[in-house]
Short mmCIF file of C-alpha atoms and ligand atoms in Angstrom, two decimals:
data_model
loop_
_atom_site.label_atom_id
_atom_site.label_comp_id
_atom_site.label_asym_id
_atom_site.label_seq_id
_atom_site.Cartn_x
_atom_site.Cartn_y
_atom_site.Cartn_z
CA UNK A 591 -23.29 22.03 4.36
CA UNK A 592 -26.45 20.23 3.27
CA UNK A 593 -25.14 16.69 3.30
CA UNK A 594 -22.28 15.17 5.27
CA UNK A 595 -20.77 11.71 4.90
CA UNK A 596 -20.19 10.00 8.22
CA UNK A 597 -17.75 7.10 8.39
CA UNK A 598 -17.95 5.03 11.56
CA UNK A 599 -17.67 1.55 12.96
CA UNK A 600 -19.69 -1.40 11.77
CA UNK A 601 -19.16 -2.44 15.40
CA UNK A 602 -20.49 -0.63 18.44
CA UNK A 603 -17.32 -0.65 20.52
CA UNK A 604 -17.13 -1.54 24.20
CA UNK A 605 -17.65 1.88 25.74
CA UNK A 606 -21.19 3.38 25.77
CA UNK A 607 -19.69 6.84 25.28
CA UNK A 608 -19.16 6.19 21.54
CA UNK A 609 -22.68 4.93 20.96
CA UNK A 610 -23.98 8.00 22.80
CA UNK A 611 -22.08 10.25 20.41
CA UNK A 612 -23.59 8.45 17.40
CA UNK A 613 -27.01 9.26 18.89
CA UNK A 614 -26.00 12.89 19.60
CA UNK A 615 -24.64 13.36 16.08
CA UNK A 616 -27.80 11.83 14.60
CA UNK A 617 -29.97 14.22 16.62
CA UNK A 618 -27.79 17.16 15.58
CA UNK A 619 -28.17 16.27 11.88
CA UNK A 620 -31.94 15.88 12.11
CA UNK A 621 -32.41 19.10 14.10
CA UNK A 622 -30.21 21.13 11.76
CA UNK A 623 -31.50 19.66 8.47
CA UNK A 624 -28.20 18.06 7.57
CA UNK A 625 -28.64 14.94 5.44
CA UNK A 626 -26.57 11.88 6.32
CA UNK A 627 -24.72 9.95 3.61
CA UNK A 628 -23.15 6.77 4.92
CA UNK A 629 -22.22 3.18 4.18
CA UNK A 630 -25.81 1.90 4.33
CA UNK A 631 -25.35 -0.61 7.14
CA UNK A 632 -27.77 -1.34 9.98
CA UNK A 633 -25.10 -2.60 12.33
CA UNK A 634 -22.81 -0.99 14.91
CA UNK A 635 -22.28 2.77 15.07
CA UNK A 636 -23.63 3.06 11.50
CA UNK A 637 -26.97 1.56 12.47
CA UNK A 638 -27.37 3.70 15.60
CA UNK A 639 -26.62 6.90 13.67
CA UNK A 640 -29.04 6.08 10.82
CA UNK A 641 -31.83 4.92 13.19
CA UNK A 642 -31.56 8.10 15.27
CA UNK A 643 -31.97 10.33 12.22
CA UNK A 644 -34.82 8.26 10.76
CA UNK A 645 -36.66 8.38 14.11
CA UNK A 646 -36.48 12.18 13.95
CA UNK A 647 -37.70 12.21 10.32
CA UNK A 648 -34.34 13.35 8.96
CA UNK A 649 -32.69 12.33 5.68
CA UNK A 650 -30.47 9.23 5.44
CA UNK A 651 -28.89 8.11 2.18
CA UNK A 652 -27.01 4.81 2.21
CA UNK A 653 -24.44 3.99 -0.45
CA UNK A 654 -23.65 0.30 -0.37
CA UNK A 655 -21.81 -2.01 -2.75
CA UNK A 656 -23.93 -4.87 -4.16
CA UNK A 657 -21.68 -7.31 -2.34
CA UNK A 658 -22.85 -6.05 1.08
CA UNK A 659 -26.46 -5.35 0.09
CA UNK A 660 -27.32 -9.04 0.09
CA UNK A 661 -25.73 -9.69 3.45
CA UNK A 662 -27.74 -9.28 6.64
CA UNK A 663 -26.14 -5.94 7.28
CA UNK A 664 -27.92 -3.53 4.92
CA UNK A 665 -30.40 -1.07 6.44
CA UNK A 666 -33.93 -1.51 5.13
CA UNK A 667 -35.59 1.60 6.54
CA UNK A 668 -33.72 4.67 5.29
CA UNK A 669 -34.69 7.51 2.94
CA UNK A 670 -32.74 6.16 -0.03
CA UNK A 671 -30.33 3.31 -0.69
CA UNK A 672 -27.91 3.60 -3.61
CA UNK A 673 -26.27 0.34 -4.68
CA UNK A 674 -22.89 0.52 -6.42
CA UNK A 675 -21.00 -2.18 -8.30
CA UNK A 676 -17.82 -1.95 -6.25
CA UNK A 677 -16.35 -0.53 -3.02
CA UNK A 678 -14.37 2.04 -5.00
CA UNK A 679 -17.46 3.19 -6.92
CA UNK A 680 -19.19 3.61 -3.58
CA UNK A 681 -16.50 6.08 -2.47
CA UNK A 682 -16.84 8.09 -5.68
CA UNK A 683 -20.64 8.18 -5.31
CA UNK A 684 -20.41 9.31 -1.69
CA UNK A 685 -17.95 12.07 -2.59
CA UNK A 686 -20.32 13.37 -5.29
CA UNK A 687 -23.19 13.64 -2.83
CA UNK A 688 -21.59 15.38 0.13
CA UNK A 689 -20.24 18.75 1.25
CA UNK A 690 -18.00 17.36 3.98
CA UNK A 691 -16.91 14.28 5.91
CA UNK A 692 -16.91 13.23 9.57
CA UNK A 693 -15.34 10.15 11.15
CA UNK A 694 -16.61 8.73 14.41
CA UNK A 695 -14.78 5.87 16.12
CA UNK A 696 -14.41 2.79 13.94
CA UNK A 697 -11.89 0.35 12.53
CA UNK A 698 -10.09 -0.25 9.21
CA UNK A 699 -13.11 0.71 7.07
CA UNK A 700 -13.52 4.04 8.85
CA UNK A 701 -9.83 4.92 8.59
CA UNK A 702 -9.69 3.88 4.93
CA UNK A 703 -12.62 6.16 4.07
CA UNK A 704 -11.47 9.22 6.02
CA UNK A 705 -7.89 8.94 4.73
CA UNK A 706 -9.12 8.63 1.17
CA UNK A 707 -11.04 11.89 1.67
CA UNK A 708 -7.90 13.52 3.13
CA UNK A 709 -5.83 12.31 0.18
CA UNK A 710 -8.32 13.81 -2.29
CA UNK A 711 -8.03 17.13 -0.41
CA UNK A 712 -4.24 16.90 -0.31
CA UNK A 713 -4.15 16.48 -4.09
CA UNK A 714 -6.62 19.33 -4.54
CA UNK A 715 -9.14 17.03 -6.24
CA UNK A 716 -11.59 18.00 -3.49
CA UNK A 717 -11.64 20.91 -1.05
CA UNK A 718 -14.18 19.75 1.48
CA UNK A 719 -13.99 19.97 5.27
CA UNK A 720 -13.00 16.71 6.98
CA UNK A 721 -13.53 16.30 10.70
CA UNK A 722 -12.99 13.67 13.34
CA UNK A 723 -14.98 13.57 16.53
CA UNK A 724 -12.35 12.82 19.14
CA UNK A 725 -14.67 11.45 21.80
CA UNK A 726 -12.87 10.09 24.84
CA UNK A 727 -9.52 10.88 23.10
CA UNK A 728 -10.26 7.93 20.77
CA UNK A 729 -8.12 9.33 17.95
CA UNK A 730 -5.24 10.70 20.06
CA UNK A 731 -2.77 8.02 18.98
CA UNK A 732 -3.69 8.54 15.35
CA UNK A 733 -3.15 12.28 15.71
CA UNK A 734 0.22 11.56 17.33
CA UNK A 735 1.14 9.39 14.33
CA UNK A 736 0.31 12.30 12.02
CA UNK A 737 2.71 14.46 14.07
CA UNK A 738 5.41 11.81 13.57
CA UNK A 739 4.77 11.92 9.80
CA UNK A 740 5.21 15.71 9.86
CA UNK A 741 8.39 15.51 11.98
CA UNK A 742 9.86 12.82 9.74
CA UNK A 743 9.09 14.74 6.57
CA UNK A 744 6.30 12.65 5.06
CA UNK A 745 3.37 14.95 5.70
CA UNK A 746 3.19 18.73 5.32
CA UNK A 747 1.98 20.56 8.41
CA UNK A 748 -0.47 22.48 6.19
CA UNK A 749 -1.91 19.19 4.95
CA UNK A 750 -2.14 17.81 8.46
CA UNK A 751 -4.17 20.90 9.35
CA UNK A 752 -6.79 19.84 6.79
CA UNK A 753 -8.00 17.42 9.42
CA UNK A 754 -10.40 19.22 11.76
CA UNK A 755 -10.45 17.75 15.25
CA UNK A 756 -12.81 18.31 18.15
CA UNK A 757 -14.46 16.37 20.95
CA UNK A 758 -17.63 18.46 20.67
CA UNK A 759 -20.15 18.00 17.85
CA UNK A 760 -21.18 21.68 17.79
CA UNK A 761 -17.56 22.86 17.74
CA UNK A 762 -16.56 20.34 15.09
CA UNK A 763 -19.37 21.27 12.72
CA UNK A 764 -18.88 25.00 13.31
CA UNK A 765 -15.17 24.60 12.40
CA UNK A 766 -16.20 22.61 9.32
CA UNK A 767 -18.57 25.38 8.22
CA UNK A 768 -15.76 27.95 8.38
CA UNK A 769 -13.12 25.68 6.74
CA UNK A 770 -11.01 27.31 4.04
CA UNK A 771 -8.86 25.02 1.90
CA UNK A 772 -5.18 26.01 1.82
CA UNK A 773 -4.21 28.11 -1.24
CA UNK A 774 -1.68 25.55 -2.45
CA UNK A 775 -4.44 22.94 -2.79
CA UNK A 776 -6.45 25.23 -5.01
CA UNK A 777 -3.45 25.81 -7.30
CA UNK A 778 -2.88 22.05 -7.69
CA UNK A 779 -6.58 21.64 -8.42
CA UNK A 780 -6.31 23.99 -11.39
CA UNK A 781 -3.45 21.94 -12.80
CA UNK A 782 -5.30 18.65 -12.31
CA UNK A 783 -8.65 19.74 -13.77
P1 AMP B 1211 -15.11 -0.50 10.14
O1 AMP B 1211 -14.63 0.83 10.66
O2 AMP B 1211 -14.00 -1.39 9.73
O3 AMP B 1211 -16.12 -1.14 11.03
O4 AMP B 1211 -15.87 -0.17 8.76
C1 AMP B 1211 -16.92 0.76 8.76
C2 AMP B 1211 -16.93 1.60 7.53
O5 AMP B 1211 -16.71 0.78 6.38
C3 AMP B 1211 -18.26 2.29 7.35
O6 AMP B 1211 -18.11 3.72 7.31
C4 AMP B 1211 -18.83 1.73 6.07
O7 AMP B 1211 -18.90 2.69 5.03
C5 AMP B 1211 -17.93 0.60 5.66
N1 AMP B 1211 -18.49 -0.72 6.05
C6 AMP B 1211 -17.85 -1.68 6.73
N2 AMP B 1211 -18.64 -2.74 6.96
C7 AMP B 1211 -19.82 -2.46 6.39
C8 AMP B 1211 -21.06 -3.15 6.28
N3 AMP B 1211 -21.21 -4.34 6.80
N4 AMP B 1211 -22.08 -2.53 5.63
C9 AMP B 1211 -21.92 -1.33 5.10
N5 AMP B 1211 -20.77 -0.63 5.17
C10 AMP B 1211 -19.74 -1.17 5.81
#
């Protein structure tokens, strides 16, 4: 994987442990020549992640909708900033640039982005690894909700397994490298394309 999209909070959260993981992930990307593609913000978890990589001379590509570019939130010191017309065009642009996706702790924006990636995989439109870094069990309740969806017949177990989960960066990325999309997804992809 040469480039990974990271979705994460525009806020920092209350517990230092999350910020520390944004720093650790940034260092991991820079040391392993993985380019970051992200929302282009300078605030919260996003800002910490981008700053860490830039400090280590790594690659950071921001993809930001024009609407946010003019606000005080856009990063001004990254490798490249791509400005899109709309939020939805931003998602398409990000998906064209990356080989996989990671979510760190965040709010609505983070969940929206990671679930859109999962939906694209579920439909076979994409077959990229999608991981969440479950620091401090942050995503445990979300994972539990996915189990409820499986039990109640709204989510296939095989589709749930598309979501790679770990609380260790090395383990998460190693699982992402060895990810194989389920066969059924590939069949649907042929029909769609
Ligand atoms: P949230 O998790 O609600 O804080 O939203 C964070 C996610 O939504 C990030 O991954 C960004 O791609 C996007 N996003 C939200 N707010 C901003 C912002 N101010 N600037 C750039 N991207 C943002």
